[in-house]
GROMACS .gro file of C-alpha atoms in nm:
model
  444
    1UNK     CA    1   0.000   0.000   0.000
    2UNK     CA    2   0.145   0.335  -0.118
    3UNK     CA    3   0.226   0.522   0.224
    4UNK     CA    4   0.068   0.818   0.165
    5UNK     CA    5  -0.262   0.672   0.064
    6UNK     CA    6  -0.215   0.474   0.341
    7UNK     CA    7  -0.136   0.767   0.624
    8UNK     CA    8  -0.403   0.978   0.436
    9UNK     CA    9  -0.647   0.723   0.533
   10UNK     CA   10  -0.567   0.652   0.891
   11UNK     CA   11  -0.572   1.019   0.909
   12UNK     CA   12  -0.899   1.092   0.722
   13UNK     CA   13  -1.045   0.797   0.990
   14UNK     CA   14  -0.888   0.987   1.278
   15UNK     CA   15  -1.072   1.279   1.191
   16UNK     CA   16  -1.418   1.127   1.128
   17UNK     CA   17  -1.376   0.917   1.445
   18UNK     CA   18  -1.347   1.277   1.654
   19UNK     CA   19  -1.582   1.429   1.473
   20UNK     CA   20  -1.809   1.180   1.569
   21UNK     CA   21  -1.722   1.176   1.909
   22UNK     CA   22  -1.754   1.516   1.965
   23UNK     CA   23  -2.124   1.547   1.801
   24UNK     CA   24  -2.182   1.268   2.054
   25UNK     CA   25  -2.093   1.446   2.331
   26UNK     CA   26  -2.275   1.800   2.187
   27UNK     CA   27  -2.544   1.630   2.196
   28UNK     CA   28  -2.541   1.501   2.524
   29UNK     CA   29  -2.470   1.801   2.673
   30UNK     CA   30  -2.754   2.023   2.493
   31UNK     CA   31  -3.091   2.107   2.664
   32UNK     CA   32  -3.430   2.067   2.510
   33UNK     CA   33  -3.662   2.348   2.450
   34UNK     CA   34  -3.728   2.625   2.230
   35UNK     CA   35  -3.453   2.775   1.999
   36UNK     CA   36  -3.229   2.500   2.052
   37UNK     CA   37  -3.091   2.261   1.739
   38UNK     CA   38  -3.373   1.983   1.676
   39UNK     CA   39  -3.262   1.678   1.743
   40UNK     CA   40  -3.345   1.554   1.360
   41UNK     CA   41  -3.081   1.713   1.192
   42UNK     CA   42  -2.838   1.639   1.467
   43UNK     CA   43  -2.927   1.240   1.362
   44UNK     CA   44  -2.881   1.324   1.001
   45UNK     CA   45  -2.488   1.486   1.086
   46UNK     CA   46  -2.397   1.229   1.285
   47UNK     CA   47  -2.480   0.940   1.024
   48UNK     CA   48  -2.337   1.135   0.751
   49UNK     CA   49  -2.038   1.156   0.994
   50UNK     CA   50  -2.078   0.779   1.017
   51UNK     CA   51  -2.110   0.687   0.680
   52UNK     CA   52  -1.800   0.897   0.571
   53UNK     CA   53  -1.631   0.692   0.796
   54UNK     CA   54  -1.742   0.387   0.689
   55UNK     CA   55  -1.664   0.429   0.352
   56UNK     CA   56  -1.302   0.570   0.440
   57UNK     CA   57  -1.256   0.248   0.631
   58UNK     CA   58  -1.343   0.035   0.345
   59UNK     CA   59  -1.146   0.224   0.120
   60UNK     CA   60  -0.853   0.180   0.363
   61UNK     CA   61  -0.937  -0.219   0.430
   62UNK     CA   62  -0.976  -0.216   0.043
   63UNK     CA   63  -0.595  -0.072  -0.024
   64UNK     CA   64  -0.460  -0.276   0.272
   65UNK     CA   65  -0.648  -0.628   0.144
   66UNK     CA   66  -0.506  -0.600  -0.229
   67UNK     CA   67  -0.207  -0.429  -0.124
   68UNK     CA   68   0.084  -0.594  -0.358
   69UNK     CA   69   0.309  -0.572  -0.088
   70UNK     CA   70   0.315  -0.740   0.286
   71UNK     CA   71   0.203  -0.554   0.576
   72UNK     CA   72   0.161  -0.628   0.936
   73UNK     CA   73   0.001  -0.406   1.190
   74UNK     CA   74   0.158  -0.452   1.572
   75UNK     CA   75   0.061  -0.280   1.890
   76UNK     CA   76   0.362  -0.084   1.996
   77UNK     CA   77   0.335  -0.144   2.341
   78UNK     CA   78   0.374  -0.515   2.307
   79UNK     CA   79   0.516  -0.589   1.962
   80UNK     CA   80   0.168  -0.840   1.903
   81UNK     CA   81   0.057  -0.829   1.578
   82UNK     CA   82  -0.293  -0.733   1.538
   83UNK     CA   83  -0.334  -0.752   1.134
   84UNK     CA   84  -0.182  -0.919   0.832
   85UNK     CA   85  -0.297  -0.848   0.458
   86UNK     CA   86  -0.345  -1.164   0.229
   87UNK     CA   87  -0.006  -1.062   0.028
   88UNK     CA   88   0.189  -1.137   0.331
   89UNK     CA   89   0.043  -1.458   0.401
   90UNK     CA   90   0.145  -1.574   0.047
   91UNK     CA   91   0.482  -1.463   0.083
   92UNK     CA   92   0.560  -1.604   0.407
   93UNK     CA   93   0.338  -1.922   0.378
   94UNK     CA   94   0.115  -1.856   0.705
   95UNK     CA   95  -0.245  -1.782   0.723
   96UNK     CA   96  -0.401  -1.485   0.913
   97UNK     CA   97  -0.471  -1.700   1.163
   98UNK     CA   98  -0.157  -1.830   1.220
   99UNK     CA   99   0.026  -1.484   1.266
  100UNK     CA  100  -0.234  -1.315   1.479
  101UNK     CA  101  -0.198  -1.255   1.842
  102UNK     CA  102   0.136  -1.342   1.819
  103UNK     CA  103   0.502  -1.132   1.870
  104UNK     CA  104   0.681  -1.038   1.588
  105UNK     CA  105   1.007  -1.226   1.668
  106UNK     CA  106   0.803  -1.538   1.717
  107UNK     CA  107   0.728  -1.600   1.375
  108UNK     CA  108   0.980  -1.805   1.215
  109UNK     CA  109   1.055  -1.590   0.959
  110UNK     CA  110   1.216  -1.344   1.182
  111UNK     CA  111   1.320  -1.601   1.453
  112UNK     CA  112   1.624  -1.434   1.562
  113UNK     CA  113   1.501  -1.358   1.838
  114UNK     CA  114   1.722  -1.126   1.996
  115UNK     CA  115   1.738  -0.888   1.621
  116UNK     CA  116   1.372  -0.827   1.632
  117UNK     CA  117   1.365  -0.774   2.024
  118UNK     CA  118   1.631  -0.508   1.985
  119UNK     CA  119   1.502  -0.384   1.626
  120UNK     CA  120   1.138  -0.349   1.803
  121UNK     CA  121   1.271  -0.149   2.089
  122UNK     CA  122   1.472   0.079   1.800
  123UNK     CA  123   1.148   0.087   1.668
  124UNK     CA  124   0.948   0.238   1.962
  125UNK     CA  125   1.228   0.491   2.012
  126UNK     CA  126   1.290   0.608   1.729
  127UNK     CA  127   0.954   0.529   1.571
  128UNK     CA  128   1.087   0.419   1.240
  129UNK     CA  129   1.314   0.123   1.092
  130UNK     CA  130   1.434   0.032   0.762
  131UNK     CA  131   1.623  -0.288   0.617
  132UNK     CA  132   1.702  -0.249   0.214
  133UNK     CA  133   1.792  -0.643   0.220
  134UNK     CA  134   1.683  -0.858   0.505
  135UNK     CA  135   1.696  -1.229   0.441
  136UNK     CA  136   1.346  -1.429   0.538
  137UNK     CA  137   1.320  -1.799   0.529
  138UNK     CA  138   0.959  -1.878   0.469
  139UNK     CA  139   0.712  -2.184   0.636
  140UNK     CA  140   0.838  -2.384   0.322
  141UNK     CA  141   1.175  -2.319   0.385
  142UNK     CA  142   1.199  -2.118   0.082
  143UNK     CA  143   1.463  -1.875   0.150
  144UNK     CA  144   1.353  -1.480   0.043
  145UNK     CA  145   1.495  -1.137   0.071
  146UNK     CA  146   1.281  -0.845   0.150
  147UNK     CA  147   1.264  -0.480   0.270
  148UNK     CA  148   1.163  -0.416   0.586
  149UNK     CA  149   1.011  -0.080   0.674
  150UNK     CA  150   0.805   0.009   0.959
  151UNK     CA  151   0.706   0.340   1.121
  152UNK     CA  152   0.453   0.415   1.420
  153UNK     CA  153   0.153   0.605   1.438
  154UNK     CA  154  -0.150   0.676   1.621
  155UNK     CA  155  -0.493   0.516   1.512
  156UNK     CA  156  -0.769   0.585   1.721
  157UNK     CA  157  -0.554   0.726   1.966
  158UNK     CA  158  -0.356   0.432   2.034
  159UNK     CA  159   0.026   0.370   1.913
  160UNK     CA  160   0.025   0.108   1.630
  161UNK     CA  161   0.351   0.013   1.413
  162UNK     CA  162   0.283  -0.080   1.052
  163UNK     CA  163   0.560  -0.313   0.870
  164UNK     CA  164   0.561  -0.298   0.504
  165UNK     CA  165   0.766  -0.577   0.350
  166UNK     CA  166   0.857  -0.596  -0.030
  167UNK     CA  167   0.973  -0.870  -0.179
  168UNK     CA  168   1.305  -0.828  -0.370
  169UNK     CA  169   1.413  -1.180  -0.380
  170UNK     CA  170   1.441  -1.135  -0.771
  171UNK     CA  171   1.635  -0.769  -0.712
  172UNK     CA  172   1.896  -0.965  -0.509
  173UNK     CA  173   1.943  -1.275  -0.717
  174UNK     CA  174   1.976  -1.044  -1.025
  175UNK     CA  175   2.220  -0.832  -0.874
  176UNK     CA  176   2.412  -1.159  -0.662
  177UNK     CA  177   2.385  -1.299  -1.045
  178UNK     CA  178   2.536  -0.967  -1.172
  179UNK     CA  179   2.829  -0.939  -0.930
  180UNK     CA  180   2.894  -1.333  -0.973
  181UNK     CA  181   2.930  -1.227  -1.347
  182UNK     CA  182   3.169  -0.923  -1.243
  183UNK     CA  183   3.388  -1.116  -1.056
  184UNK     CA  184   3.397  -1.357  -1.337
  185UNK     CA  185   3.428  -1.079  -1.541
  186UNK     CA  186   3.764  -0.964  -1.348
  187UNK     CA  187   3.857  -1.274  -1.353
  188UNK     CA  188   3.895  -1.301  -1.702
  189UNK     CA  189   4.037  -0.966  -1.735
  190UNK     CA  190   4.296  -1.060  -1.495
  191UNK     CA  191   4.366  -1.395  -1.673
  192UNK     CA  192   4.353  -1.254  -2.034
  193UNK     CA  193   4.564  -0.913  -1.898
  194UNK     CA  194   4.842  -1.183  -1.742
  195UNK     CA  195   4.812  -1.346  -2.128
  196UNK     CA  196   4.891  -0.997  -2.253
  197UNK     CA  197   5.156  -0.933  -2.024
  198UNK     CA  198   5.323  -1.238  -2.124
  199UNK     CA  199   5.263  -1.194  -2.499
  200UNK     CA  200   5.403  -0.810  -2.488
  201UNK     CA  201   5.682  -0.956  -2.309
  202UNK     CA  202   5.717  -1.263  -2.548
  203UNK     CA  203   5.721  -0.961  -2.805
  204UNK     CA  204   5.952  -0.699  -2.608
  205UNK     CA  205   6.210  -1.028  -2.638
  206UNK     CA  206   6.103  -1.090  -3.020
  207UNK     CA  207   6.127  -0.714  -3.101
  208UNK     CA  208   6.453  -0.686  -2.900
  209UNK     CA  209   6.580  -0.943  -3.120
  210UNK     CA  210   6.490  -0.841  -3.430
  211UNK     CA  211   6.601  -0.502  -3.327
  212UNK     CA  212   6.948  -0.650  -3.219
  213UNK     CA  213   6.915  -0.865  -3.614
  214UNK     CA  214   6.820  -0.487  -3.761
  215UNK     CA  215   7.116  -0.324  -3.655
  216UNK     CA  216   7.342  -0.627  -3.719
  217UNK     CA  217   7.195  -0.597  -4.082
  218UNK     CA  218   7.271  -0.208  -4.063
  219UNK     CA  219   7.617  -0.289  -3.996
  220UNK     CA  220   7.651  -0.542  -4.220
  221UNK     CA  221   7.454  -0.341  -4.521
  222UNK     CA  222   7.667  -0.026  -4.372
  223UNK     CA  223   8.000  -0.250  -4.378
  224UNK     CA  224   7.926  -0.392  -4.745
  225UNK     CA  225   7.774  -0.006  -4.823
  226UNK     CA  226   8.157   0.095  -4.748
  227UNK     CA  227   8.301  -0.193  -4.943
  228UNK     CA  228   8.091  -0.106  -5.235
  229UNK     CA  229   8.243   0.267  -5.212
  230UNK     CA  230   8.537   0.186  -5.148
  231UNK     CA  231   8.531  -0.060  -5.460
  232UNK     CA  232   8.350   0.234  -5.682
  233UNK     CA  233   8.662   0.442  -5.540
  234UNK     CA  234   8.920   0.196  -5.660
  235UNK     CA  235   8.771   0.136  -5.979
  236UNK     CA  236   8.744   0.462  -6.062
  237UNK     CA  237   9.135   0.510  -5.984
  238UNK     CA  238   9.199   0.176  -6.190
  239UNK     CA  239   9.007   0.333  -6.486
  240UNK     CA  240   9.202   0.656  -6.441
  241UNK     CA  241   9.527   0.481  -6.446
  242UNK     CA  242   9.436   0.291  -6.758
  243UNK     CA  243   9.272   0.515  -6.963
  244UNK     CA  244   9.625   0.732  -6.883
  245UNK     CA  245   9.799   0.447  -6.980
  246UNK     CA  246   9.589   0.337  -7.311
  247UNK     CA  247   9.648   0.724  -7.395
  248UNK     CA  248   9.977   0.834  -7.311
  249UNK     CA  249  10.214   0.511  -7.353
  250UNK     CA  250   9.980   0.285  -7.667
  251UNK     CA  251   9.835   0.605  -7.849
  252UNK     CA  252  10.189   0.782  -7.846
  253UNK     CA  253  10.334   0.435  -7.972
  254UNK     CA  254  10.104   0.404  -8.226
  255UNK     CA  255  10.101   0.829  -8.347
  256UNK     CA  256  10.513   0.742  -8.338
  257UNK     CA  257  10.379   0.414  -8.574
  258UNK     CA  258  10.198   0.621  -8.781
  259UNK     CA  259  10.445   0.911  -8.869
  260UNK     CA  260  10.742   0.663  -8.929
  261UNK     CA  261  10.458   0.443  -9.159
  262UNK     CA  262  10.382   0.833  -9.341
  263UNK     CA  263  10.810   0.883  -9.385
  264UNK     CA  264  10.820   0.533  -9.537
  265UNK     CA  265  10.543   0.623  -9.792
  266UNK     CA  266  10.691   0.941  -9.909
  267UNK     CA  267  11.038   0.812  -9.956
  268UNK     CA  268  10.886   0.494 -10.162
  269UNK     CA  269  10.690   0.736 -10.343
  270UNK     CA  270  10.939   0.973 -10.418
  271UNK     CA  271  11.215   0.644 -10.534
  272UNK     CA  272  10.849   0.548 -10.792
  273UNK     CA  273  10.769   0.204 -10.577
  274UNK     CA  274  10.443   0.256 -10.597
  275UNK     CA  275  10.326  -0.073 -10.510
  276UNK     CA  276  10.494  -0.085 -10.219
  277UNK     CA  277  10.364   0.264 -10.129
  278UNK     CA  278  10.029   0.136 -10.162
  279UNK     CA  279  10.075  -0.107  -9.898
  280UNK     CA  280  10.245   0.079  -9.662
  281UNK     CA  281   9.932   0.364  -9.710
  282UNK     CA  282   9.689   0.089  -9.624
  283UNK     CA  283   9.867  -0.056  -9.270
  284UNK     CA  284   9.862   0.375  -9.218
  285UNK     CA  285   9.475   0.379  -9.237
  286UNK     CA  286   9.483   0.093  -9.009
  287UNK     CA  287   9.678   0.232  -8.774
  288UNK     CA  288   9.480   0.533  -8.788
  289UNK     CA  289   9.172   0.316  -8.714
  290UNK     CA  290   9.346   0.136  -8.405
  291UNK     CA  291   9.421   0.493  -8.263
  292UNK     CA  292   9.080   0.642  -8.293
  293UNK     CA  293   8.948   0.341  -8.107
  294UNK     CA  294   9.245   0.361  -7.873
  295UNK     CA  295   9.089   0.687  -7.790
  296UNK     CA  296   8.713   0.597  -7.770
  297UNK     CA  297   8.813   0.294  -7.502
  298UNK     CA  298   9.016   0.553  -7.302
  299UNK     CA  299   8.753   0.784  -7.299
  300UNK     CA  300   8.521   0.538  -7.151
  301UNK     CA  301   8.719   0.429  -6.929
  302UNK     CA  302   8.761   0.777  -6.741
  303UNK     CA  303   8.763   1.074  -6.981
  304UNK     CA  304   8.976   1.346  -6.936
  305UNK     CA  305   8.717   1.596  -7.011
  306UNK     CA  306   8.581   1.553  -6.647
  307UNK     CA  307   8.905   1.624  -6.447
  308UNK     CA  308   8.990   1.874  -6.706
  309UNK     CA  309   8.692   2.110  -6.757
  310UNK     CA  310   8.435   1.949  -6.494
  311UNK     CA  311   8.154   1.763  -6.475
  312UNK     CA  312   7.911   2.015  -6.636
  313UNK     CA  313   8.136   2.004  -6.982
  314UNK     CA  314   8.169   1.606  -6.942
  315UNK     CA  315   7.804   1.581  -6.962
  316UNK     CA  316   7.762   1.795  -7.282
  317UNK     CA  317   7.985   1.554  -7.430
  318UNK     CA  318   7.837   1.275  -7.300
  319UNK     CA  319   7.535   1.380  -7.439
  320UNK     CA  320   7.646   1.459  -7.784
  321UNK     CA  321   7.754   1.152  -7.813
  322UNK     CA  322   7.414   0.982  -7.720
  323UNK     CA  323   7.279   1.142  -7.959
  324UNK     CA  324   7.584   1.096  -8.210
  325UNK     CA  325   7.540   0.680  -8.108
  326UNK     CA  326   7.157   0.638  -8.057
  327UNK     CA  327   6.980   0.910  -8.302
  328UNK     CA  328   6.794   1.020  -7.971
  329UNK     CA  329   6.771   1.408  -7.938
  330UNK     CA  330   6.898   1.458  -7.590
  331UNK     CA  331   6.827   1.835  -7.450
  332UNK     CA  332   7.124   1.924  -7.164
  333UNK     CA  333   6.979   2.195  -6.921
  334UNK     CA  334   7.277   2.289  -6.677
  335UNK     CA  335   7.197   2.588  -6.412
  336UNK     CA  336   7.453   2.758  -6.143
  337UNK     CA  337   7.668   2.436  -6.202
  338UNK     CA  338   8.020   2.441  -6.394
  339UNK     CA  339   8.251   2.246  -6.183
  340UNK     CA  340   8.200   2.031  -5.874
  341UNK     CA  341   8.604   2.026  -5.669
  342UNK     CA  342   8.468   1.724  -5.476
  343UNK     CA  343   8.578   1.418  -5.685
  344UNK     CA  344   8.298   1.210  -5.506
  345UNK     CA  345   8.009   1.391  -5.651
  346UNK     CA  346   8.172   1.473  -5.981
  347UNK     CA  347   8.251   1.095  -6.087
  348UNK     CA  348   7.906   1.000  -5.902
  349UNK     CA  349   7.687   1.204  -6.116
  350UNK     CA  350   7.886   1.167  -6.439
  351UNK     CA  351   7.845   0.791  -6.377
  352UNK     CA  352   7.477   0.802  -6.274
  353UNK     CA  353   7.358   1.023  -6.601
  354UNK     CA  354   7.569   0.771  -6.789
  355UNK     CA  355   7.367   0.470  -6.706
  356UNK     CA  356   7.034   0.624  -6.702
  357UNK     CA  357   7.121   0.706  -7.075
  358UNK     CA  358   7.231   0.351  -7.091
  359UNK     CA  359   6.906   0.252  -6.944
  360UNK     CA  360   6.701   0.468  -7.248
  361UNK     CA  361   6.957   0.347  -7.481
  362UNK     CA  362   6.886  -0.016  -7.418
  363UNK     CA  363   6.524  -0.023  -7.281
  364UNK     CA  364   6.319   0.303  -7.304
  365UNK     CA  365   6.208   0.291  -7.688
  366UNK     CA  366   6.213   0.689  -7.650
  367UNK     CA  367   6.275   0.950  -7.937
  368UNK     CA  368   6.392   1.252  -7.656
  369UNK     CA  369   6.565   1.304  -7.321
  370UNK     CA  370   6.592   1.610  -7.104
  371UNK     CA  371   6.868   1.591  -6.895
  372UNK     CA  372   6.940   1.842  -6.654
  373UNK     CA  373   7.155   1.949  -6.396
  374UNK     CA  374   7.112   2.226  -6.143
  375UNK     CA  375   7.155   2.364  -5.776
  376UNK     CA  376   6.870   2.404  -5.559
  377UNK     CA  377   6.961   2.573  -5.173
  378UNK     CA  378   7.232   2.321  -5.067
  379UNK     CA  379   7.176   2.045  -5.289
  380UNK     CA  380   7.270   1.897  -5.673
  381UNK     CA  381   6.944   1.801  -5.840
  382UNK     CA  382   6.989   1.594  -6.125
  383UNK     CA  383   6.735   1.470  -6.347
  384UNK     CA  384   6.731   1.269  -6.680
  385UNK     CA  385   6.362   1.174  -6.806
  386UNK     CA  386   6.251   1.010  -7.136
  387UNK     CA  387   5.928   1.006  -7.305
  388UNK     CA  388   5.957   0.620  -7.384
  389UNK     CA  389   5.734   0.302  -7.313
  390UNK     CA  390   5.792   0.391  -6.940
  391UNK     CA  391   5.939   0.124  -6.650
  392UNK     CA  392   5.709  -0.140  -6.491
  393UNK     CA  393   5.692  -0.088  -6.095
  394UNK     CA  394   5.797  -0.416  -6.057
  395UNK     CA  395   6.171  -0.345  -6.241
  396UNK     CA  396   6.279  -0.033  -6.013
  397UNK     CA  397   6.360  -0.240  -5.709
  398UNK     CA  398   6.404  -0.557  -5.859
  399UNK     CA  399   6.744  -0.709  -5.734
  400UNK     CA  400   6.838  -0.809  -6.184
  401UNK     CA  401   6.821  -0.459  -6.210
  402UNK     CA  402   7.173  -0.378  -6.187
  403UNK     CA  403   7.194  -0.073  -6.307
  404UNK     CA  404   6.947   0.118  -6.128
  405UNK     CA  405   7.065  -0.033  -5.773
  406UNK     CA  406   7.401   0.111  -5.911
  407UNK     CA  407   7.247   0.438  -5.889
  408UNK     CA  408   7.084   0.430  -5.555
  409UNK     CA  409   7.400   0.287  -5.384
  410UNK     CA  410   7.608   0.593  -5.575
  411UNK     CA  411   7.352   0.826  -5.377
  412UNK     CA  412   7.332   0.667  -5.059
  413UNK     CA  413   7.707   0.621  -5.021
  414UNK     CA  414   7.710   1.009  -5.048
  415UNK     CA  415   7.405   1.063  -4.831
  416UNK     CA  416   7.205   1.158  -5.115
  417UNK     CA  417   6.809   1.036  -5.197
  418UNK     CA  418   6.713   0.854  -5.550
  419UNK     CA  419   6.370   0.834  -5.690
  420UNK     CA  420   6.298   0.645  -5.994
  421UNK     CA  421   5.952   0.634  -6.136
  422UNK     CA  422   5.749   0.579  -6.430
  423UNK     CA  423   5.418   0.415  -6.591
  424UNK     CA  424   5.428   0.233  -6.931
  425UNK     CA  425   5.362   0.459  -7.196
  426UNK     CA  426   5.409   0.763  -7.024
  427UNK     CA  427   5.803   0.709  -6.949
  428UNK     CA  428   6.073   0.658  -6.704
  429UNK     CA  429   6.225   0.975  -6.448
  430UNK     CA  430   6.569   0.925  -6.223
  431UNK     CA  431   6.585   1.183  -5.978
  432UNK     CA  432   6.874   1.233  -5.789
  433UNK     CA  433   6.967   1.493  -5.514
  434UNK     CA  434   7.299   1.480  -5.359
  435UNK     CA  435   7.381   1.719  -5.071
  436UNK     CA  436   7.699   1.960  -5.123
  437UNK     CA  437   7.977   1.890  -4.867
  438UNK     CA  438   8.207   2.154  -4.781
  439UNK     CA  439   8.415   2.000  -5.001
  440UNK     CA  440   8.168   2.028  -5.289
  441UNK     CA  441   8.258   2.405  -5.470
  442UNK     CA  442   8.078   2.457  -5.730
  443UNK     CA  443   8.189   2.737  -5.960
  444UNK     CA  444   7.938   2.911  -6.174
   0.00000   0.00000   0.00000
């Protein structure tokens, strides 16, 4: 029963029942004779009075019979119970009978004895007691949780206490259920969080490994990075030496050849051996061809024209002679760049625009290069591009490729960056930008 129905009620009877009485006692008290109240409508009060009360008490018995929780009425001088609504009797298992006229802690519900006792004097005290979760075990030994609320009040002016108990049996199993599930809950996050502390420890080892593998491959890439340089570095002094050699010791032998074969072929001419001239003309034209290619193998070897005039006239020629070789206009585009000091960067990019024009000569199907050369802040940016068939993506870091991984170790050895890109029919780009030392003057 909602508790302000409930207290409006008792009330609402209160004041009826005084009402009453005091028309009762009015009455008694009030001579007869003229002028005075006729007795008739003093009748007609007092049953209205009466009926109002009757019908608040059935309202009130109404609300207290289908009331959808228990409720027990006590007297609060002796803690006997003096009413029970059906609901009550259903939840506990006991008929009205069996619960009248008798103490509260003597109902087996609530035998523990000494609680009730001392919650029934803390009840006429403090005239109110609540329990949010008070176990019950019921006639049937059904075991219940309810809460207990009672409060005392005056009805008819004597003390009663009224105890309304809800049943929350279903309350507490769902929330015993849902901390059961939250401590299985926990438990699982502990258990899985103790399988993820392993695991990230499994994979701090794993990742310090392969972190201790990484750098060994760093150093070893680093240490074969160096060889590779210092191979490059050799090479390129080998070359040198040769292409001095092929040019200063066998082309002076064979100009000194030539000459002597030239005397020999005016002194038979002038003696009229003709013949013999003839012959001596022809071994000159050969010796004439042996010297040009003399030349042409020295050249490609190292040519002079880079330590001589610098790596901005080397790649003019180099590009004439593309074009001279291949039929393949070739545009040269040099800006703020004559001469590079540093050896390093001179041979490097001399080397690098000769095998990218190897690379269009060989692969690129294209009909024109731009080639270009120039300095941007602190940096060489060179640049060759072709408008041929284009490279596959497959080709620019494929380990065959020798020539192109020739041209990114060139740049990384010098601590430069090399992109090389293209798509077929749209064709290939090698971009290279080296970073000038303070060894690296460049005269303009």
């Amino acid at each position: 029963m909602p508790s302000r129905t409930k207290s409006h009620l008792i009330a609402e009877n209160s004041t009826l029942r005084a009402r009453l009485a005091e028309r009762e006692g009015k009455s008694a008290k009030r001579p007869s004779g003229k002028g005075v109240e006729r007795p008739e409508s003093g009748i007609s009060e007092r049953k209205r009075i009466e009926y109002a009360l009757k019908t608040s008490e059935i309202r009130y018995r109404r609300l207290f019979e289908t009331a959808k929780d228990g409720i027990l009425i006590l007297d609060a001088d002796t803690g006997r119970i003096t009413d029970a609504n059906p609901f009550l009797g259903d939840m506990l298992g006991y008929t009205r009978d069996e619960l009248l006229g008798k103490r509260l802690w003597e109902i087996g519900p609530f035998k523990d004895i000494a609680a009730s006792r001392g919650a029934f004097r803390k009840l006429q005290q403090k005239e109110y007691i609540r329990y949010d979760n008070l176990p019950l075990e019921t006639k049937g030994r059904r075991h219940k949780h309810v809460e207990f609320v009672s409060n005392v009040y005056r009805e008819n002016g004597t003390r009663v206490i009224q105890c309304n108990i809800r049943d929350i049996t279903a309350r507490h199993q769902a929330e015993v259920a849902l901390a059961n599930f939250s401590k299985e809950l926990e438990k699982r996050v502990d258990e899985r969080t103790a399988e993820l502390l392993t695991a990230n420890r499994l994979m701090k080892k794993m990742l310090d490994e392969g972190k201790r593998s990484e750098e060994k491959l760093t150093k070893s890439r680093e240490r074969l990075r160096n060889l590779s340089g210092s191979l490059q570095s050799l090479l390129e002094e080998e070359r040198t030496r040769i292409s001095r050699e092929i040019h200063d010791e066998l082309g002076q032998s064979l100009t000194a050849l030539k000459m002597d074969l030239s005397s020999i072929r005016r002194r038979l001419d002038s003696e009229a051996r003709g013949g013999m001239s003839a012959s001596v003309h022809e071994i000159e034209r050969t010796v004439t061809r042996i010297i040009r290619s003399v030349r042409r193998i020295a050249t490609d070897l190292r040519p002079g024209i880079l330590d001589e005039l610098g790596v901005a006239a080397a790649i003019e020629w180099v590009a004439k002679d593309f074009r001279k070789r291949t039929g393949i206009g070739c545009k040269v585009t040099i800006k703020s760049v004559d001469k590079v000091s540093d050896p390093a960067h001179a041979t490097a990019i001399f080397r690098i625009v000769q095998e990218a024009l190897t690379n269009v000569m060989r692969h690129a199907a294209a009909s024109q290069v731009s080639l270009s050369l120039e300095r941007a802040d602190e940096s060489l940016v060179l640049e060759v591009r072709d408008n041929g068939i284009g490279i596959k993506e497959g080709r620019i870091l494929d380990a065959h490729s020798l020539g192109l991984t020739g041209i990114r170790e060139r740049v990384l050895m010098l601590g430069g960056k090399a992109e090389i890109g293209g798509k077929p029919g749209e064709g290939t780009m090698v971009r290279v930008i080296l970073p000038i030392g303070e060894g690296a003057d460049l005269n303009a």
